[in-house]
Short mmCIF file of C-alpha atoms in Angstrom, two decimals:
data_model
loop_
_atom_site.label_atom_id
_atom_site.label_comp_id
_atom_site.label_asym_id
_atom_site.label_seq_id
_atom_site.Cartn_x
_atom_site.Cartn_y
_atom_site.Cartn_z
CA MET A 300 8.50 8.09 -4.21
CA SER A 301 4.95 8.53 -2.89
CA THR A 302 5.97 4.73 -1.61
CA LEU A 303 8.27 5.46 -0.63
CA ASP A 304 6.75 7.51 1.74
CA SER A 305 4.56 5.43 3.55
CA SER A 306 7.42 4.17 4.91
CA ILE A 307 10.47 5.65 5.60
CA ALA A 308 9.12 7.14 8.21
CA ASN A 309 9.27 4.75 10.46
CA VAL A 310 12.80 4.23 11.54
CA ALA A 311 12.48 8.46 12.06
CA LEU A 312 10.25 8.08 14.34
CA PRO A 313 12.25 8.51 17.42
CA THR A 314 14.10 10.95 16.94
CA MET A 315 11.44 12.51 15.78
CA SER A 316 9.31 12.45 18.84
CA ALA A 317 12.35 13.55 21.17
CA GLU A 318 12.95 16.71 18.59
CA LEU A 319 9.94 17.86 18.42
CA ALA A 320 8.90 16.63 22.40
CA ALA A 321 6.12 14.76 21.67
CA PRO A 322 4.48 11.68 22.92
CA VAL A 323 4.63 7.98 21.10
CA HIS A 324 1.31 7.79 20.87
CA LEU A 325 1.43 10.99 18.71
CA ILE A 326 4.22 11.03 16.81
CA GLN A 327 2.49 7.81 15.31
CA TRP A 328 0.15 9.83 13.46
CA VAL A 329 3.05 11.41 11.10
CA LEU A 330 2.61 7.45 9.64
CA THR A 331 -1.05 7.36 9.86
CA ALA A 332 -2.17 10.99 8.82
CA TYR A 333 -0.87 9.76 5.64
CA LEU A 334 -2.04 6.52 5.15
CA LEU A 335 -5.67 7.39 6.14
CA THR A 336 -5.32 10.11 3.53
CA ILE A 337 -4.23 8.45 0.58
CA CYS A 338 -6.77 6.09 1.14
CA ALA A 339 -9.81 8.71 1.48
CA THR A 340 -8.73 10.57 -0.87
CA LEU A 341 -7.31 7.85 -3.70
CA PRO A 342 -10.83 6.84 -5.85
CA ILE A 343 -11.63 10.67 -5.64
CA MET A 344 -8.03 11.58 -7.53
CA GLY A 345 -8.85 8.86 -10.27
CA LYS A 346 -12.77 10.17 -11.16
CA LEU A 347 -11.24 13.91 -11.00
CA SER A 348 -8.33 12.76 -13.39
CA ASP A 349 -10.97 10.94 -15.59
CA MET A 350 -12.70 14.57 -15.71
CA TRP A 351 -9.57 16.21 -15.80
CA GLY A 352 -7.82 14.36 -17.12
CA ARG A 353 -4.92 11.78 -15.90
CA THR A 354 -1.64 14.07 -16.39
CA ARG A 355 -2.62 17.05 -15.48
CA VAL A 356 -3.74 15.73 -12.15
CA TYR A 357 -0.76 13.59 -12.46
CA GLN A 358 1.51 16.14 -12.50
CA PHE A 359 -0.01 18.28 -10.09
CA GLY A 360 0.51 15.38 -7.56
CA PHE A 361 4.48 16.10 -8.04
CA LEU A 362 4.09 19.74 -7.32
CA LEU A 363 1.49 19.09 -4.19
CA PHE A 364 3.88 16.14 -2.55
CA ALA A 365 7.25 18.50 -3.34
CA PHE A 366 5.45 21.44 -1.63
CA GLY A 367 4.33 18.51 0.60
CA SER A 368 7.74 17.48 1.30
CA ALA A 369 9.19 21.14 2.02
CA TRP A 370 7.06 21.71 4.64
CA CYS A 371 7.98 18.78 6.44
CA GLY A 372 10.96 18.88 6.07
CA LEU A 373 10.54 22.88 7.83
CA SER A 374 8.01 21.69 10.23
CA HIS A 375 8.98 22.42 13.92
CA SER A 376 6.30 20.66 15.74
CA LEU A 377 4.08 18.10 15.56
CA SER A 378 0.97 19.99 14.49
CA MET A 379 2.89 21.26 11.30
CA LEU A 380 4.45 18.26 10.31
CA ILE A 381 1.41 16.49 10.11
CA GLY A 382 -0.79 18.73 8.56
CA SER A 383 2.42 19.03 6.33
CA ARG A 384 1.75 14.74 5.96
CA ILE A 385 -1.50 15.86 4.99
CA ILE A 386 -0.16 18.26 1.41
CA GLN A 387 1.87 15.19 0.78
CA ALA A 388 -0.75 12.33 0.80
CA LEU A 389 -2.71 14.36 -1.08
CA GLY A 390 0.23 14.56 -3.70
CA ALA A 391 0.60 10.67 -3.38
CA ALA A 392 -2.76 10.05 -3.94
CA CYS A 393 -2.93 12.17 -7.52
CA LEU A 394 0.49 9.80 -8.60
CA MET A 395 -1.02 6.52 -7.25
CA SER A 396 -4.43 7.00 -9.25
CA ASN A 397 -2.30 8.23 -12.98
CA SER A 398 0.75 6.07 -12.31
CA GLN A 399 -1.34 3.00 -13.84
CA ALA A 400 -3.75 4.64 -15.40
CA ILE A 401 -1.75 6.64 -17.90
CA VAL A 402 1.00 3.53 -18.62
CA ALA A 403 -1.88 0.68 -19.37
CA GLN A 404 -3.44 3.65 -22.30
CA THR A 405 -0.19 4.63 -23.39
CA PHE A 406 0.69 0.51 -23.82
CA ALA A 407 -3.00 -0.28 -25.39
CA ASN A 408 -2.05 -1.99 -28.12
CA GLY A 409 0.67 -4.04 -26.73
CA ASP A 410 3.25 -4.27 -23.86
CA ARG A 411 0.45 -3.49 -21.15
CA GLY A 412 1.55 -6.46 -18.82
CA ARG A 413 5.67 -5.92 -19.15
CA ALA A 414 5.08 -1.60 -18.61
CA LEU A 415 3.15 -2.35 -15.51
CA GLY A 416 5.10 -5.29 -14.59
CA ILE A 417 7.90 -2.56 -14.21
CA ILE A 418 5.54 0.29 -12.58
CA GLY A 419 5.15 -3.15 -9.71
CA THR A 420 7.96 -3.29 -9.48
CA VAL A 421 8.88 0.65 -8.65
CA VAL A 422 5.58 0.60 -6.60
CA SER A 423 6.90 -2.19 -3.94
CA LEU A 424 10.75 -1.49 -4.00
CA GLY A 425 10.10 1.77 -2.48
CA SER A 426 7.52 0.81 0.35
CA LEU A 427 9.75 -1.76 1.26
CA THR A 428 12.69 -0.46 1.03
CA GLY A 429 11.93 3.44 2.82
CA PRO A 430 12.58 2.20 6.81
CA GLY A 431 16.33 1.23 4.96
CA ILE A 432 17.12 4.23 2.56
CA GLY A 433 15.61 5.93 6.31
CA GLY A 434 17.83 4.85 8.71
CA ILE A 435 20.52 5.78 6.56
CA LEU A 436 19.80 9.50 5.80
CA VAL A 437 17.91 10.18 9.67
CA HIS A 438 21.68 8.36 10.47
CA HIS A 439 24.03 10.29 8.64
CA PHE A 440 21.48 13.96 7.75
CA GLY A 441 19.33 14.05 10.21
CA TRP A 442 14.95 13.68 9.55
CA PRO A 443 14.35 16.06 7.93
CA THR A 444 16.67 14.95 4.84
CA ILE A 445 13.54 12.13 4.39
CA PHE A 446 11.38 14.43 3.10
CA TRP A 447 13.44 16.77 1.33
CA ILE A 448 15.46 14.70 -0.87
CA ASN A 449 12.29 13.86 -2.42
CA VAL A 450 12.07 18.34 -2.89
CA PRO A 451 14.09 17.93 -6.05
CA ILE A 452 12.38 14.99 -7.72
CA GLY A 453 9.39 15.86 -7.87
CA VAL A 454 10.72 18.98 -9.73
CA MET A 455 12.68 17.52 -12.03
CA ALA A 456 9.67 14.21 -12.16
CA PHE A 457 7.13 17.07 -13.21
CA ILE A 458 9.87 18.92 -15.62
CA ALA A 459 10.33 15.82 -17.04
CA GLY A 460 5.94 14.73 -17.79
CA MET A 461 5.76 17.74 -19.53
CA PHE A 462 7.62 16.79 -22.44
CA ILE A 463 7.67 13.00 -21.83
CA LEU A 464 4.14 12.31 -20.61
CA PRO A 465 1.16 12.57 -22.68
CA LYS A 466 -1.01 15.57 -23.82
CA ASP A 467 -4.65 15.25 -22.16
CA SER A 468 -8.12 15.44 -24.06
CA ALA A 469 -10.63 18.08 -23.42
CA ALA A 470 -11.85 17.40 -20.14
CA ARG A 471 -15.57 16.57 -19.76
CA ARG A 472 -18.49 17.99 -18.42
CA GLU A 473 -19.79 16.44 -15.31
CA PRO A 474 -21.23 17.83 -11.39
CA PHE A 475 -18.01 16.33 -9.03
CA ASP A 476 -20.13 14.36 -6.18
CA TYR A 477 -19.24 16.34 -3.21
CA THR A 478 -21.71 14.40 -1.00
CA GLY A 479 -20.04 11.19 -2.01
CA SER A 480 -17.20 11.69 -1.21
CA GLY A 481 -17.92 13.41 2.28
CA LEU A 482 -18.98 10.26 2.92
CA PHE A 483 -16.58 8.20 1.80
CA ILE A 484 -13.85 10.22 3.65
CA VAL A 485 -15.52 10.13 7.01
CA GLY A 486 -16.33 6.40 6.37
CA MET A 487 -13.34 5.71 4.79
CA THR A 488 -10.97 7.49 7.24
CA ALA A 489 -13.01 6.32 10.83
CA PHE A 490 -12.71 2.65 9.26
CA LEU A 491 -8.84 2.27 8.97
CA TYR A 492 -8.42 4.45 12.32
CA SER A 493 -10.95 2.09 14.13
CA LEU A 494 -9.20 -0.58 12.79
CA SER A 495 -5.37 0.69 12.99
CA ASN A 496 -6.05 1.16 17.16
CA ALA A 497 -8.31 -1.56 17.84
CA GLN A 498 -5.30 -3.78 19.63
CA ASP A 499 -4.09 -0.57 21.83
CA TRP A 500 -8.53 -0.30 23.10
CA GLY A 501 -9.05 -3.63 22.26
CA TRP A 502 -11.16 -6.45 19.95
CA SER A 503 -13.86 -6.03 22.33
CA SER A 504 -13.74 -2.69 23.04
CA ALA A 505 -17.01 0.24 22.70
CA SER A 506 -14.68 2.37 21.03
CA ALA A 507 -13.50 -0.45 18.81
CA ILE A 508 -16.89 -1.89 17.87
CA GLY A 509 -18.39 1.58 17.77
CA GLY A 510 -15.83 2.81 15.02
CA LEU A 511 -15.74 -0.08 12.98
CA VAL A 512 -19.84 -0.53 12.81
CA GLY A 513 -20.09 2.94 12.95
CA ALA A 514 -17.42 3.14 9.79
CA VAL A 515 -19.39 0.66 8.49
CA LEU A 516 -23.11 2.34 8.70
CA VAL A 517 -21.68 5.39 7.08
CA LEU A 518 -20.06 3.04 4.44
CA VAL A 519 -23.26 1.59 3.50
CA VAL A 520 -25.11 5.19 3.38
CA PHE A 521 -22.28 5.44 0.78
CA PHE A 522 -22.99 3.14 -1.60
CA LEU A 523 -27.11 3.70 -1.30
CA TRP A 524 -25.65 7.22 -2.38
CA GLU A 525 -23.51 5.98 -5.41
CA LYS A 526 -26.01 3.72 -6.54
CA ARG A 527 -28.67 6.09 -6.52
CA THR A 528 -26.97 9.59 -8.24
CA ARG A 529 -26.88 10.35 -11.79
CA PHE A 530 -23.30 11.58 -11.55
CA PRO A 531 -21.05 8.80 -8.70
CA MET A 532 -17.92 9.23 -7.13
CA VAL A 533 -17.25 5.32 -7.87
CA ASP A 534 -18.24 3.58 -10.75
CA PHE A 535 -19.35 0.25 -8.76
CA SER A 536 -20.52 -0.50 -12.61
CA LEU A 537 -16.59 -1.56 -13.00
CA TYR A 538 -16.97 -4.59 -9.73
CA ARG A 539 -19.68 -6.03 -12.95
CA ILE A 540 -16.88 -6.81 -14.58
CA PRO A 541 -15.26 -9.93 -13.41
CA ALA A 542 -11.85 -9.65 -14.07
CA PHE A 543 -11.63 -5.99 -12.15
CA ALA A 544 -13.62 -7.61 -9.60
CA VAL A 545 -11.61 -10.49 -8.87
CA GLY A 546 -7.87 -8.56 -9.73
CA ASN A 547 -8.94 -5.90 -7.03
CA LEU A 548 -10.22 -8.63 -4.17
CA THR A 549 -7.82 -10.57 -4.84
CA ALA A 550 -4.73 -7.48 -4.99
CA LEU A 551 -6.59 -7.14 -1.26
CA LEU A 552 -5.65 -9.53 0.38
CA VAL A 553 -2.73 -10.43 -1.21
CA PHE A 554 -0.69 -7.20 0.44
CA THR A 555 -2.79 -8.37 4.06
CA ALA A 556 -1.50 -11.67 3.61
CA ASN A 557 1.99 -10.34 2.04
CA PHE A 558 2.65 -7.45 5.21
CA PHE A 559 2.51 -10.73 7.85
CA THR A 560 6.02 -11.48 7.01
CA THR A 561 6.61 -7.99 6.02
CA VAL A 562 5.61 -6.34 9.89
CA LEU A 563 6.76 -9.39 12.10
CA MET A 564 9.90 -10.58 10.08
CA PRO A 565 12.27 -7.84 11.71
CA PHE A 566 11.22 -8.74 14.33
CA PHE A 567 11.83 -12.70 14.49
CA MET A 568 15.60 -12.05 13.42
CA GLN A 569 16.31 -8.95 15.95
CA ASN A 570 14.33 -10.52 18.63
CA VAL A 571 14.88 -14.06 18.05
CA LEU A 572 18.09 -14.35 15.69
CA SER A 573 19.57 -11.25 17.57
CA LEU A 574 20.20 -9.81 14.74
CA SER A 575 21.31 -6.09 14.37
CA VAL A 576 19.19 -3.11 12.62
CA GLU A 577 21.43 -2.69 10.07
CA HIS A 578 22.17 -6.76 9.20
CA THR A 579 17.61 -7.52 8.94
CA GLY A 580 16.97 -4.40 7.21
CA TYR A 581 19.48 -6.16 4.33
CA MET A 582 17.84 -9.12 4.98
CA MET A 583 14.60 -7.54 4.14
CA MET A 584 16.08 -6.33 1.11
CA VAL A 585 15.63 -9.86 -0.50
CA TYR A 586 12.51 -9.59 -0.86
CA PRO A 587 12.22 -6.70 -2.98
CA ILE A 588 14.94 -7.36 -5.02
CA THR A 589 14.00 -11.06 -6.00
CA MET A 590 10.63 -9.11 -7.06
CA ALA A 591 12.08 -6.75 -9.21
CA VAL A 592 14.06 -8.92 -11.41
CA VAL A 593 10.79 -11.76 -12.02
CA ALA A 594 7.58 -8.71 -11.88
CA PRO A 595 9.20 -7.10 -15.46
CA MET A 596 9.84 -10.99 -16.68
CA SER A 597 6.02 -12.11 -15.68
CA GLY A 598 4.58 -8.36 -17.20
CA TYR A 599 6.35 -9.99 -20.05
CA LEU A 600 5.44 -13.12 -20.30
CA SER A 601 1.85 -12.28 -19.17
CA ASP A 602 1.49 -9.86 -22.68
CA ARG A 603 2.27 -13.39 -24.70
CA MET A 604 0.45 -16.16 -22.80
CA GLY A 605 -2.41 -14.19 -20.59
CA SER A 606 -2.59 -13.69 -16.71
CA LYS A 607 -4.48 -16.54 -15.16
CA LEU A 608 -2.04 -19.53 -14.71
CA LEU A 609 0.95 -16.63 -14.44
CA THR A 610 -1.45 -14.83 -11.32
CA THR A 611 -2.23 -18.76 -9.90
CA ALA A 612 1.51 -19.61 -10.36
CA GLY A 613 2.90 -16.47 -8.32
CA LEU A 614 0.53 -17.87 -5.13
CA PHE A 615 1.00 -20.99 -5.21
CA VAL A 616 4.46 -20.01 -4.25
CA MET A 617 3.88 -17.44 -1.78
CA LEU A 618 1.70 -19.97 0.00
CA ALA A 619 4.47 -22.18 0.06
CA GLY A 620 6.83 -19.32 1.46
CA PHE A 621 4.28 -19.55 4.42
CA ALA A 622 4.67 -23.46 4.59
CA CYS A 623 7.60 -22.63 5.11
CA LEU A 624 7.96 -19.66 8.01
CA LEU A 625 6.21 -22.36 9.13
CA THR A 626 9.35 -24.52 9.66
CA LEU A 627 11.49 -22.16 11.30
CA SER A 628 13.15 -21.62 14.31
CA ALA A 629 15.48 -19.75 16.93
CA HIS A 630 18.56 -21.36 14.86
CA ALA A 631 17.73 -20.57 11.35
CA SER A 632 20.10 -20.39 8.45
CA LEU A 633 20.75 -17.29 7.48
CA VAL A 634 21.33 -18.22 4.12
CA LEU A 635 17.98 -20.71 4.89
CA LEU A 636 15.68 -17.34 5.34
CA ALA A 637 17.28 -15.04 2.36
CA VAL A 638 15.86 -17.89 0.45
CA PHE A 639 12.47 -17.63 2.50
CA LEU A 640 12.13 -14.75 1.60
CA ALA A 641 12.80 -14.91 -2.00
CA MET A 642 10.23 -16.87 -2.29
CA PHE A 643 7.66 -14.05 -1.89
CA GLY A 644 9.76 -12.02 -3.64
CA MET A 645 9.12 -14.40 -6.88
CA GLY A 646 5.39 -15.33 -5.50
CA SER A 647 4.44 -11.48 -5.26
CA GLY A 648 6.64 -10.37 -9.28
CA LEU A 649 4.79 -13.92 -10.83
CA PHE A 650 1.18 -12.09 -9.25
CA GLN A 651 1.19 -8.37 -9.19
CA SER A 652 2.13 -7.56 -12.92
CA PRO A 653 -0.21 -9.97 -14.96
CA ASN A 654 -3.22 -8.97 -12.43
CA ASN A 655 -2.84 -5.14 -12.30
CA ALA A 656 -2.12 -5.92 -16.17
CA SER A 657 -5.35 -8.03 -15.93
CA ILE A 658 -7.84 -6.08 -14.22
CA MET A 659 -6.32 -2.72 -16.44
CA GLY A 660 -7.14 -4.32 -19.21
CA ALA A 661 -10.67 -5.03 -18.70
CA VAL A 662 -12.28 -1.10 -18.02
CA PRO A 663 -13.20 0.45 -20.45
CA ALA A 664 -10.47 3.28 -21.54
CA LYS A 665 -12.59 6.85 -20.30
CA LYS A 666 -12.42 5.58 -17.00
CA LEU A 667 -9.02 3.90 -15.98
CA GLY A 668 -8.21 6.40 -13.93
CA SER A 669 -11.48 5.49 -11.84
CA ALA A 670 -10.12 2.41 -12.00
CA GLY A 671 -6.54 3.33 -11.34
CA GLY A 672 -7.35 4.31 -8.23
CA LEU A 673 -9.43 1.52 -6.74
CA ASN A 674 -6.80 -0.74 -7.41
CA ALA A 675 -4.46 1.66 -5.39
CA LEU A 676 -7.38 1.94 -2.59
CA ALA A 677 -7.20 -2.05 -2.20
CA ARG A 678 -3.28 -2.33 -2.37
CA ASN A 679 -3.46 0.35 0.25
CA VAL A 680 -5.97 -1.79 2.73
CA GLY A 681 -4.44 -4.54 2.31
CA MET A 682 -1.39 -3.29 4.17
CA VAL A 683 -3.53 -1.16 7.01
CA LEU A 684 -5.20 -5.27 7.29
CA GLY A 685 -2.34 -6.98 7.25
CA THR A 686 -0.73 -4.71 9.54
CA SER A 687 -2.95 -3.87 12.30
CA VAL A 688 -4.18 -8.32 11.95
CA SER A 689 -1.10 -9.51 11.82
CA VAL A 690 0.13 -7.48 15.25
CA SER A 691 -3.19 -8.34 16.72
CA ILE A 692 -2.83 -11.92 16.44
CA TYR A 693 1.45 -11.98 16.94
CA ALA A 694 0.32 -9.43 20.69
CA THR A 695 -2.34 -12.07 21.63
CA GLY A 696 -0.59 -15.38 21.00
CA LEU A 697 2.67 -13.59 23.15
CA GLN A 698 -0.32 -13.14 25.73
CA HIS A 699 -1.29 -16.29 25.55
CA PHE A 700 1.95 -17.90 25.64
CA GLY A 701 3.51 -16.30 28.60
CA GLY A 702 6.13 -14.29 26.24
CA GLY A 703 4.60 -10.77 27.81
CA VAL A 704 4.88 -8.06 25.21
CA ALA A 705 7.82 -5.67 27.06
CA THR A 706 10.30 -8.66 27.44
CA PRO A 707 9.20 -11.90 25.51
CA ASP A 708 10.81 -14.84 25.81
CA PRO A 709 12.34 -16.34 22.85
CA HIS A 710 9.81 -19.82 23.04
CA ALA A 711 6.90 -18.01 23.85
CA MET A 712 7.85 -15.41 20.51
CA MET A 713 8.53 -18.60 18.01
CA ASN A 714 4.92 -19.78 19.12
CA ALA A 715 3.12 -16.55 18.88
CA LEU A 716 5.32 -16.13 15.28
CA ARG A 717 4.05 -19.61 13.88
CA ILE A 718 0.65 -19.09 14.42
CA SER A 719 0.72 -15.19 12.99
CA PHE A 720 2.31 -17.26 10.10
CA ALA A 721 -0.08 -19.11 9.40
CA ALA A 722 -2.74 -16.34 10.33
CA GLY A 723 -0.83 -15.21 6.74
CA GLY A 724 -1.22 -18.31 4.90
CA ALA A 725 -4.77 -18.84 5.48
CA VAL A 726 -5.50 -15.35 4.65
CA CYS A 727 -3.35 -16.68 1.53
CA VAL A 728 -6.05 -19.35 0.76
CA LEU A 729 -8.44 -17.69 0.68
CA ALA A 730 -6.31 -14.65 -1.87
CA LEU A 731 -6.04 -17.90 -4.15
CA ALA A 732 -9.76 -19.32 -3.57
CA VAL A 733 -11.01 -16.12 -5.46
CA SER A 734 -7.79 -16.01 -8.69
CA ALA A 735 -9.31 -19.68 -9.29
CA ARG A 736 -12.68 -18.14 -10.64
CA ARG A 737 -10.51 -16.05 -13.20
CA LEU A 738 -9.60 -19.57 -14.53
CA LYS A 739 -13.12 -19.37 -15.67
CA LEU A 740 -13.54 -16.16 -17.07
#
C-alpha cells in the first residue's frame, strides 16, 4: 500500500491538473511531496520504533496513512491535496521502516531470507504496478479513488495487526535527537529537491549547484553532530558492520540502475514501437510478475546457502539485461522485449531477498528498526537518483542527436535510449563491484 502510492498518482496528474485548475509544474508536488517526506523521515521513524516499539509505530502508520488517504480523496484544492499527501507519507514512513524489522525479528531463528523475500516482492509489486492500477481507477472511477481505496485496507490491516503482530517490549527511555532530526530533514529534502529539479533548472545553473552544495553542507553538519551526541538519531556505528554497509550501498545502486529501465522503457514502447498506454502497462508488468516468482525462491535458498552467490548472480543477470537492451531497435519483437524485461525481474528477485536478509541479519536485534529505516532510505534515494539521472541523460541525448524533446525523432530517440541504458549498465557494474566485496567477508 505504501509503495504503491509512490507511483499510483503518476497517471492521475493530468486529470488532477484539469480538475483542480493547477498548472503542471505545481501538480508535480503531489508526487514530490510524498517522496521527499518519506526520504526525510524514514531514519527518524526507524529510531522512534527502536525507542517506542516497532509494532506500536507500525500500527500507528496504518492509521496515519488511512487518515491521510481520506483527506487526499476529500481534497478540493492543490494545497489541501499536497498537505494530505505529506500526512500520508508520514504514515508510509512508519510502515516502510518497520516491516523488515518486524519480519527479521520474528524469523530470527530460521526462514528469515524467505520471509524477507516475500516482503521484497510486495515492495516491488507496489512500486511497479502503481501506474497500471492507477490508470484503471482514474479511467473508470475518477482520481480520488486512488486514495480512497487505501482507507478500508489501512483500517483492516490495523485491526489484523492487533491480533497478529508481536507485542512490543518495554519502551526504551532516552532523549530524542531533535537537532539531528531537523538537520537530516533539511539536508535530505534540499538534496532530493535539487536533484529532482536539476534537469529543469540546468545542471550548471546557480540554483542546482547552490542547492546541491548547500544540502551536502547541511548533511555534513548532521554527520558531525551525530558523531558527538550521546543519543544520535542515526547510529553510524551500523555502517562499521561490513555486511550492512555493503548491502545498503549495493541496494542504492541497484535501485538507481533499475529505475533507468522503469522510467525509460515506456518512452521506447510508446514513442518508438507505437504501443498504446494500456499495452505498455501490460508489458511493464512482466518485470514485477517475474520478480514475484523469483524473490521468495531466492530468499528460501539464501536461508540455506547464504546471500553472497545469489546477490552476485542477480547482478550479473541484470547486467546481461542492460546488454540486451543495447540491441533494441525500432522493429523489436514484443516477445523478445518481454524476455529482456523478465531478465530484470529475475535479477532483482535473485538480488533483493538475499541482500535484505544479509542486511537485517547483520545488526543487533535492538537496532532492527533503525536498520530497516536506513535500508528503506537507500531504496527510495536510489529511485530518485535513477529517475533524475536517467531523464537527464535521455533529454541531453535527444538534444545532442537533434531529436528535440517536444517532437522527438525515432532515430534520435533510439540513440538517446542506448546511451541511457549504457549508463544504467555502468551503474549496475559499480553495484557488482561493491557487492563483490561481500565475497571476501
